[in-house]
Coordinates of C-alpha atoms in Angstrom, one line a residue:
X173 CA -1.8 21.7 -37.6
X174 CA -2.2 25.4 -37.0
X175 CA -3.9 25.8 -40.4
X176 CA -7.6 25.3 -41.0
X177 CA -8.3 22.1 -42.8
X178 CA -4.9 20.6 -41.9
X179 CA -6.0 18.7 -38.8
X180 CA -5.4 15.3 -40.5
X181 CA -1.8 16.2 -41.5
X182 CA 1.2 15.0 -39.5
X183 CA 3.5 17.9 -38.5
X184 CA 7.2 18.6 -38.7
X185 CA 9.5 16.0 -37.2
X186 CA 12.8 17.7 -36.4
X187 CA 15.6 15.7 -34.7
X188 CA 19.0 16.5 -33.2
X189 CA 22.2 15.6 -35.0
X190 CA 25.9 15.9 -34.4
X191 CA 26.7 19.0 -36.3
X192 CA 30.0 19.1 -38.1
X193 CA 31.8 22.5 -37.7
X194 CA 35.0 24.2 -38.5
X195 CA 37.7 24.3 -35.8
X196 CA 38.3 28.0 -35.5
X197 CA 41.9 27.3 -34.6
X198 CA 42.5 25.6 -37.9
X199 CA 41.2 28.3 -40.3
X200 CA 41.9 31.9 -40.9
X201 CA 38.5 33.0 -39.7
X202 CA 35.0 31.5 -39.7
X203 CA 33.8 34.2 -42.1
X204 CA 36.6 33.3 -44.5
X205 CA 35.4 29.7 -44.8
X206 CA 31.7 30.4 -45.4
X207 CA 29.9 31.1 -48.6
X208 CA 26.4 31.9 -49.9
X209 CA 24.3 28.9 -51.0
X210 CA 25.7 27.1 -54.1
X211 CA 23.0 28.5 -56.5
X212 CA 23.7 32.1 -55.5
X213 CA 27.3 32.0 -56.7
X214 CA 26.8 32.7 -60.4
X215 CA 30.0 34.5 -61.4
X216 CA 33.4 32.8 -61.9
X217 CA 35.1 35.7 -60.2
X218 CA 32.8 35.2 -57.2
X219 CA 33.8 31.5 -57.0
X220 CA 37.5 32.4 -57.3
X221 CA 37.2 35.0 -54.6
X222 CA 35.7 32.5 -52.2
X223 CA 38.3 29.9 -53.0
X224 CA 41.1 32.4 -52.4
X225 CA 39.6 33.6 -49.1
X226 CA 40.8 30.5 -47.3
X227 CA 42.1 27.2 -48.5
X228 CA 39.3 25.5 -46.5
X229 CA 36.4 27.6 -47.8
X230 CA 33.2 25.5 -48.0
X231 CA 32.8 26.3 -51.7
X232 CA 35.4 23.6 -52.3
X233 CA 32.8 21.1 -51.1
X234 CA 29.6 22.6 -52.6
X235 CA 31.1 23.7 -55.9
X236 CA 34.2 21.6 -56.5
X237 CA 36.2 22.4 -59.6
X238 CA 37.4 19.6 -61.9
X239 CA 37.2 18.6 -65.5
X240 CA 34.2 16.2 -65.3
X241 CA 31.2 15.9 -63.0
X242 CA 32.4 12.6 -61.7
X243 CA 35.8 14.1 -60.9
X244 CA 34.3 17.1 -59.2
X245 CA 32.2 14.8 -56.9
X246 CA 35.2 12.6 -56.1
X247 CA 37.2 15.7 -55.3
X248 CA 34.5 17.0 -52.9
X249 CA 34.3 13.7 -51.1
X250 CA 38.1 13.4 -50.8
X251 CA 38.3 17.0 -49.5
X252 CA 35.6 16.4 -46.9
X253 CA 37.3 13.2 -45.7
X254 CA 40.7 15.0 -45.6
X255 CA 39.4 17.9 -43.6
X256 CA 37.7 15.6 -41.1
X257 CA 40.8 13.5 -40.8
X258 CA 43.0 16.6 -40.2
X259 CA 40.6 18.1 -37.7
X260 CA 39.7 21.1 -39.8
X261 CA 36.1 19.9 -39.6
X262 CA 35.0 18.0 -36.5
X263 CA 31.7 16.6 -35.2
X264 CA 30.2 18.1 -32.1
X265 CA 30.4 15.7 -29.1
X266 CA 26.6 15.1 -28.7
X267 CA 23.5 15.5 -31.0
X268 CA 21.9 18.9 -30.8
X269 CA 19.4 21.2 -32.4
X270 CA 21.0 24.6 -33.2
X271 CA 19.6 28.1 -32.7
X272 CA 20.9 30.3 -35.5
X273 CA 20.8 34.1 -35.6
X274 CA 21.5 36.5 -38.5
X275 CA 21.5 40.2 -38.0
X276 CA 22.3 43.3 -39.9
X277 CA 21.3 47.0 -39.6
X278 CA 17.8 46.4 -40.9
X279 CA 16.7 43.0 -39.6
X280 CA 17.0 40.2 -37.1
X281 CA 16.3 36.6 -38.0
X282 CA 16.4 33.6 -35.7
X283 CA 15.5 30.0 -36.3
X284 CA 16.4 26.4 -35.5
X285 CA 18.7 24.1 -37.5
X286 CA 18.0 20.4 -37.3
X287 CA 17.5 17.2 -39.3
X288 CA 14.0 17.1 -40.6
X289 CA 12.1 14.0 -41.6
X290 CA 11.5 14.0 -45.3
X291 CA 8.0 13.9 -46.7
X292 CA 6.4 14.0 -50.1
X293 CA 4.4 17.2 -51.1
X294 CA 1.2 15.2 -51.0
X295 CA 1.6 14.7 -47.2
X296 CA 1.1 18.5 -46.7
X297 CA 3.9 18.8 -44.2
X298 CA 6.6 20.5 -46.2
X299 CA 5.1 22.6 -49.0
X300 CA 7.1 23.4 -52.2
X301 CA 6.1 26.4 -54.2
X302 CA 8.3 26.1 -57.2
X303 CA 9.1 23.6 -59.9
X304 CA 12.6 22.2 -60.2
X305 CA 15.0 21.5 -63.0
X306 CA 15.8 17.8 -63.4
X307 CA 19.5 18.4 -64.4
X308 CA 20.1 20.4 -61.2
X309 CA 18.6 17.7 -59.0
X310 CA 20.7 15.1 -60.7
X311 CA 23.8 17.2 -60.2
X312 CA 23.1 17.8 -56.5
X313 CA 22.2 14.1 -56.0
X314 CA 25.5 13.0 -57.5
X315 CA 27.4 15.3 -55.1
X316 CA 25.5 14.1 -52.1
X317 CA 25.9 10.5 -53.0
X318 CA 29.7 11.0 -53.2
X319 CA 30.0 13.0 -49.9
X320 CA 27.2 11.3 -47.9
X321 CA 26.6 14.7 -46.3
X322 CA 24.2 17.6 -46.1
X323 CA 26.6 20.4 -46.9
X324 CA 24.1 23.3 -46.5
X325 CA 20.7 23.7 -44.9
X326 CA 17.5 24.5 -46.7
X327 CA 15.6 27.5 -45.6
X328 CA 12.0 26.6 -44.5
X329 CA 9.4 28.9 -42.9
X330 CA 6.4 28.3 -40.7
X331 CA 3.8 30.4 -38.9
X332 CA 4.3 30.2 -35.2
X333 CA 1.6 30.6 -32.5
X334 CA 1.1 33.1 -29.7
X335 CA 2.0 33.5 -26.9
X336 CA 5.7 32.9 -26.7
X337 CA 6.2 29.2 -26.0
X338 CA 7.7 26.1 -27.6
X339 CA 10.4 27.0 -30.2
X340 CA 10.2 30.7 -29.6
X341 CA 10.7 30.3 -25.8
X342 CA 13.7 28.0 -26.3
X343 CA 15.3 30.4 -28.8
X344 CA 14.9 33.3 -26.3
X345 CA 16.5 31.3 -23.6
X346 CA 19.3 30.1 -25.8
X347 CA 20.4 33.5 -27.0
X348 CA 21.0 34.6 -23.4
X349 CA 24.1 32.3 -23.3
X350 CA 27.5 32.5 -24.9
X351 CA 27.2 31.2 -28.5
X352 CA 29.2 28.4 -30.0
X353 CA 30.4 30.7 -32.7
X354 CA 30.1 34.3 -33.7
X355 CA 31.3 35.9 -37.0
X356 CA 30.5 38.7 -39.4
X357 CA 30.5 37.9 -43.2
X358 CA 31.5 40.2 -46.0
X359 CA 27.8 41.1 -46.7
X360 CA 27.6 42.8 -43.3
X361 CA 25.5 40.0 -41.6
X362 CA 26.4 39.0 -38.1
X363 CA 26.0 35.2 -37.4
X364 CA 25.7 33.4 -34.1
X365 CA 25.0 29.8 -33.3
X366 CA 24.0 28.0 -30.1
X367 CA 23.7 24.2 -29.4
X368 CA 20.5 23.1 -27.7
X369 CA 21.3 19.7 -26.0
X370 CA 19.0 19.6 -22.9
X371 CA 16.4 16.9 -23.4
X372 CA 13.6 19.1 -22.1
X373 CA 14.4 21.9 -24.5
X374 CA 14.7 19.6 -27.4
X375 CA 11.3 18.1 -26.5
X376 CA 9.8 21.6 -26.3
X377 CA 11.0 22.3 -29.8
X378 CA 9.9 19.0 -31.3
X379 CA 6.5 19.1 -29.6
X380 CA 5.8 22.6 -30.9
X381 CA 6.9 21.9 -34.5
X382 CA 4.8 18.7 -34.6
X383 CA 1.8 21.0 -34.9
X384 CA 3.1 22.9 -37.9
X385 CA 3.7 22.7 -41.6
X386 CA 6.5 24.5 -43.4
X387 CA 7.0 26.3 -46.7
X388 CA 10.2 25.7 -48.6
X389 CA 11.6 29.3 -48.9
X390 CA 15.0 28.3 -50.4
X391 CA 16.3 24.9 -51.5
X392 CA 13.7 23.3 -53.7
X393 CA 16.3 21.4 -55.6
X394 CA 18.1 20.2 -52.5
X395 CA 14.7 19.0 -51.1
X396 CA 14.0 17.1 -54.3
X397 CA 17.5 15.7 -54.1
X398 CA 16.9 14.5 -50.6
X399 CA 13.7 12.8 -51.6
X400 CA 15.4 11.1 -54.5
X401 CA 18.3 9.8 -52.4
X402 CA 15.9 8.6 -49.7
X403 CA 14.3 6.3 -52.2
X404 CA 17.8 4.8 -53.0
X405 CA 18.6 3.9 -49.4
X406 CA 17.2 1.6 -46.8
X407 CA 14.7 3.0 -44.3
X408 CA 14.8 3.7 -41.5
X409 CA 18.2 5.4 -41.7
X410 CA 20.0 8.8 -41.9
X411 CA 18.8 9.3 -45.5
X412 CA 15.2 9.7 -44.2
X413 CA 16.2 13.2 -43.0
X414 CA 17.6 16.5 -44.4
X415 CA 19.3 19.5 -43.0
X416 CA 17.1 22.5 -42.6
X417 CA 16.8 25.9 -40.9
X418 CA 13.2 26.6 -39.7
X419 CA 12.2 30.2 -39.3
X420 CA 8.9 31.4 -37.7
X421 CA 8.0 34.3 -40.1
X422 CA 5.3 35.6 -37.6
X423 CA 8.2 36.7 -35.4
X424 CA 11.0 37.0 -38.0
X425 CA 9.5 38.0 -41.5
X426 CA 11.8 37.2 -44.4
X427 CA 12.7 39.5 -47.2
X428 CA 11.2 38.3 -50.5
X429 CA 13.2 39.3 -53.6
X430 CA 12.9 38.4 -57.3
X431 CA 15.2 36.2 -59.3
X432 CA 16.1 37.7 -62.6
X433 CA 16.6 36.1 -66.0
X434 CA 19.5 36.5 -68.4
X435 CA 19.0 35.4 -72.0
X436 CA 22.4 34.6 -73.5
X437 CA 21.6 34.7 -77.2
X438 CA 18.9 37.3 -77.4
X439 CA 20.0 40.9 -78.0
X440 CA 17.8 43.6 -76.5
X441 CA 16.7 45.1 -79.9
X442 CA 15.5 41.7 -81.1
X443 CA 13.7 41.1 -77.8
X444 CA 11.9 44.4 -78.0
X445 CA 10.9 43.9 -81.6
X446 CA 9.2 40.7 -80.7
X447 CA 7.1 42.4 -78.1
X448 CA 5.6 45.0 -80.4
X449 CA 1.8 44.9 -80.4
X450 CA 1.7 42.5 -77.4
X451 CA 3.0 44.8 -74.6
X452 CA 3.5 48.5 -73.9
X453 CA 7.2 49.3 -74.0
X454 CA 8.7 52.5 -72.7
X455 CA 12.4 53.2 -72.8
X456 CA 13.8 54.8 -69.6
X457 CA 17.1 56.8 -69.6
X458 CA 17.7 56.8 -65.8
X459 CA 19.6 55.0 -63.0
X460 CA 19.0 51.4 -62.1
X461 CA 17.3 52.5 -58.8
X462 CA 14.9 54.8 -60.7
X463 CA 14.2 52.1 -63.2
X464 CA 13.4 49.6 -60.4
X465 CA 11.0 52.2 -58.8
X466 CA 9.3 52.5 -62.1
X467 CA 9.0 48.7 -62.3
X468 CA 7.4 48.6 -58.8
X469 CA 4.9 51.2 -59.8
X470 CA 3.9 49.4 -63.0
X471 CA 3.8 46.0 -61.2
X472 CA 1.2 47.4 -58.8
X473 CA -1.2 47.5 -61.7
X474 CA -0.4 44.2 -63.4
X475 CA 2.4 42.3 -65.1
X476 CA 5.6 44.3 -65.6
X477 CA 9.2 43.6 -66.5
X478 CA 12.4 45.6 -67.1
X479 CA 14.6 44.7 -70.0
X480 CA 18.3 45.8 -69.9
X481 CA 21.5 45.2 -71.8
X482 CA 21.9 48.0 -74.3
X483 CA 22.7 50.8 -71.9
X484 CA 19.0 51.7 -71.2
X485 CA 16.1 50.2 -69.3
X486 CA 12.9 49.2 -71.1
X487 CA 9.7 49.0 -69.0
X488 CA 7.4 46.3 -70.4
X489 CA 3.8 46.2 -69.1
X490 CA 0.1 46.0 -70.1
X491 CA 0.1 42.6 -71.9
X492 CA -2.5 42.0 -74.6
X493 CA -5.5 40.2 -73.1
X494 CA -5.7 38.2 -76.3
X495 CA -2.1 37.1 -75.9
X496 CA -2.8 36.0 -72.3
X497 CA -5.9 34.1 -73.3
X498 CA -4.0 32.2 -76.0
X499 CA -0.8 31.4 -74.0
X500 CA -1.5 31.1 -70.3
X501 CA -2.6 27.6 -69.3
X502 CA -6.2 27.3 -68.0
X503 CA -7.3 25.2 -65.1
X504 CA -5.0 26.9 -62.6
X505 CA -5.9 29.5 -59.8
X506 CA -6.1 33.1 -60.9
X507 CA -3.3 34.0 -58.6
X508 CA -1.0 31.6 -60.5
X509 CA -2.3 32.7 -64.0
X510 CA -1.4 36.3 -63.2
X511 CA 2.0 35.8 -61.8
X512 CA 4.8 37.7 -63.6
X513 CA 6.8 34.5 -63.9
X514 CA 3.8 32.7 -65.5
X515 CA 3.3 35.4 -68.0
X516 CA 7.0 35.7 -68.7
X517 CA 7.5 32.0 -69.3
X518 CA 4.2 31.1 -71.0
X519 CA 3.6 34.3 -73.1
X520 CA 7.0 35.8 -73.7
X521 CA 9.7 33.1 -73.5
X522 CA 7.7 30.2 -75.0
X523 CA 5.4 32.1 -77.4
X524 CA 7.0 35.4 -78.5
X525 CA 10.7 34.8 -78.0
X526 CA 10.7 31.0 -78.4
X527 CA 13.6 30.6 -76.0
X528 CA 13.9 27.1 -74.3
X529 CA 14.1 27.0 -70.6
X530 CA 17.5 25.4 -70.5
X531 CA 20.8 26.6 -68.9
X532 CA 22.5 27.2 -72.3
X533 CA 19.7 29.7 -73.1
X534 CA 18.6 31.2 -69.7
X535 CA 20.6 32.0 -66.5
X536 CA 18.8 32.7 -63.2
X537 CA 20.6 35.4 -61.3
X538 CA 19.7 36.7 -57.8
X539 CA 21.6 40.0 -57.9
X540 CA 20.1 42.8 -60.0
X541 CA 23.3 44.7 -60.7
X542 CA 25.1 41.5 -61.7
X543 CA 22.3 40.6 -64.2
X544 CA 22.5 44.0 -65.9
X545 CA 26.3 44.0 -66.0
X546 CA 26.3 40.5 -67.6
X547 CA 23.8 41.6 -70.2
X548 CA 25.7 44.7 -71.1
X549 CA 29.0 42.9 -71.2
X550 CA 27.9 39.9 -73.3
X551 CA 25.2 41.5 -75.5
X552 CA 22.2 39.5 -74.2
X553 CA 19.0 40.5 -72.6
X554 CA 18.4 40.9 -68.8
X555 CA 14.8 40.5 -67.7
X556 CA 14.4 42.1 -64.3
X557 CA 11.5 40.8 -62.2
X558 CA 9.4 42.3 -59.4
X559 CA 9.1 40.1 -56.2
X560 CA 6.0 38.1 -55.3
X561 CA 4.4 38.7 -51.9
X562 CA 5.0 35.8 -49.4
X563 CA 1.3 35.4 -48.7
X564 CA 0.7 34.7 -52.4
X565 CA 3.5 32.1 -52.4
X566 CA 2.1 30.4 -49.2
X567 CA -1.5 30.3 -50.4
X568 CA -0.6 28.7 -53.7
X569 CA 1.6 26.2 -51.9
X570 CA -1.3 25.3 -49.6
X571 CA -3.4 24.6 -52.7
X572 CA -0.7 22.3 -54.1
X573 CA 0.1 24.7 -57.0
X574 CA 3.8 25.2 -57.8
X575 CA 5.0 28.4 -59.3
X576 CA 7.4 28.6 -62.3
X577 CA 10.9 27.7 -61.2
X578 CA 13.0 30.4 -59.7
X579 CA 10.0 32.7 -59.0
X580 CA 11.2 34.0 -55.6
X581 CA 14.2 34.5 -53.5
X582 CA 13.6 34.5 -49.8
X583 CA 16.3 35.8 -47.4
X584 CA 18.5 36.2 -45.7
X585 CA 19.6 32.7 -46.6
X586 CA 21.7 30.8 -44.0
X587 CA 25.4 31.0 -44.5
X588 CA 26.9 27.8 -45.9
X589 CA 29.7 26.4 -43.8
X590 CA 28.6 27.2 -40.2
X591 CA 27.2 23.7 -39.5
X592 CA 27.1 20.6 -41.7
X593 CA 25.5 17.2 -41.3
X594 CA 27.7 14.2 -42.1
X595 CA 25.5 11.1 -42.4
X596 CA 28.2 9.0 -40.9
X597 CA 27.8 10.6 -37.5

C-alpha cells in the first residue's frame, strides 16, 4: 500500500466488464436519459422532471414508481429487460475499463470506472467513513436483486503516486482519442467516456491500483448493499464485484460539501427555545449567501449550525462544555467527538430536541436552497451544516472510525446512466 502501516493489506482489484450503455440513436439525447444519483433526487418535482425529459431516463430504473416496494422493483426489472430487448440499452462488445471525465468552468475530474472486488472494512482496502441506515440498504438490495445489475457507480477516491505512471498515464493517453460518448448535462457539466480494452493498458491500471486503498466518497449504502448481496450468492461469481468510479484526488481534488437536515415536525421557534442556555443563538436578517459566510466564520472556531424555516437565519454556535461532556460518547478520537455531525446528533437531536433519526422525522438534503425552501414551505426546521475537510474524513476512516451518517457530500458525483453493469454479461 502507499500508506504507512498498510504494507500487509491487499490492494484494489479492479477488473474490466462489458458496460451497458444507451444507444444514442434510440434516445432523444444522452443528457436527457441521465440523472443524479438516486439519493440526490429528493423532490417529487425533480423526479417528475427527469421522467419527462425522456421516456428512457435512467430514473425509471433507479427510482421506479409503483404502489408497493415489490411492484417498484418488478417494474424496474421489467423496464431494464425491455430496454435491453429493444436495443435502447446494449452491452459493449468486449470487456473494458472506462476512463470518465467531468468538466465545468471551475474543475476537471478524471477517473476510471470498473468492477471492483468487494471487501469488508476490516480488510482495509475500501474504507467507509459513514454509518448507513438499514432500511435504505434493504431497499437498494431488493432493487438490485430484482434487476441483477449495478445501475450506478459508487464514487471512490485514492491517493496516487508521482511521477505520472500507471492509471494516470493510461488516462492521459486515453483522452487523446475520440470518446465513446460526449454530452453536457443540465447542471453545466461536460461528460466524456473512453473504453480501455488493450491488455497492456488494463494491466497497467490494475497493477497500479493493487498498491492502493480507497475511501468511499459517495455510495456507502450501495457498498453495504453489494456486501449483503455477495453473501447471498455463490462465490466466485459476478456478485463478488461492484461498479465504481475511482478518482485520484492528488491529481483531481474533489469538492466536499455538507448534507443538510430537515426536521419535518419541529418548528423553528420550538427548536430555538430548546437550545437556550446550551448554545449561543444569533438571528441574522440577511441573504442565504451572507448567512452561509457567517456559518463558515463561526465554524472556524468550533461547532456551528444555521437554522432556517421562519424567514430568517439563526446562527447557533458555542455549545456548552457541560452539554458536550454529558452527551458526546467517549472512547472515540477527538476529531470524531468534535465533528459538527456528532454534536448535532448526540447533543441536539438526541438530547435537546429528542428527534429520532428516522425518515419520518429527518430528511437529508444535499442542496442548501432546497432545504431552506422546504422548511419555509412546510413549517419545519432546516439545519444547515458546514462541510468537513477531506483530510479529516480520510484520517478517521484509516482509524476505522465511521462518522455519523450523511456527514459529507463529495463531488462532482458521476452521472447515472452513462454506463451500467448488468451481471448477466
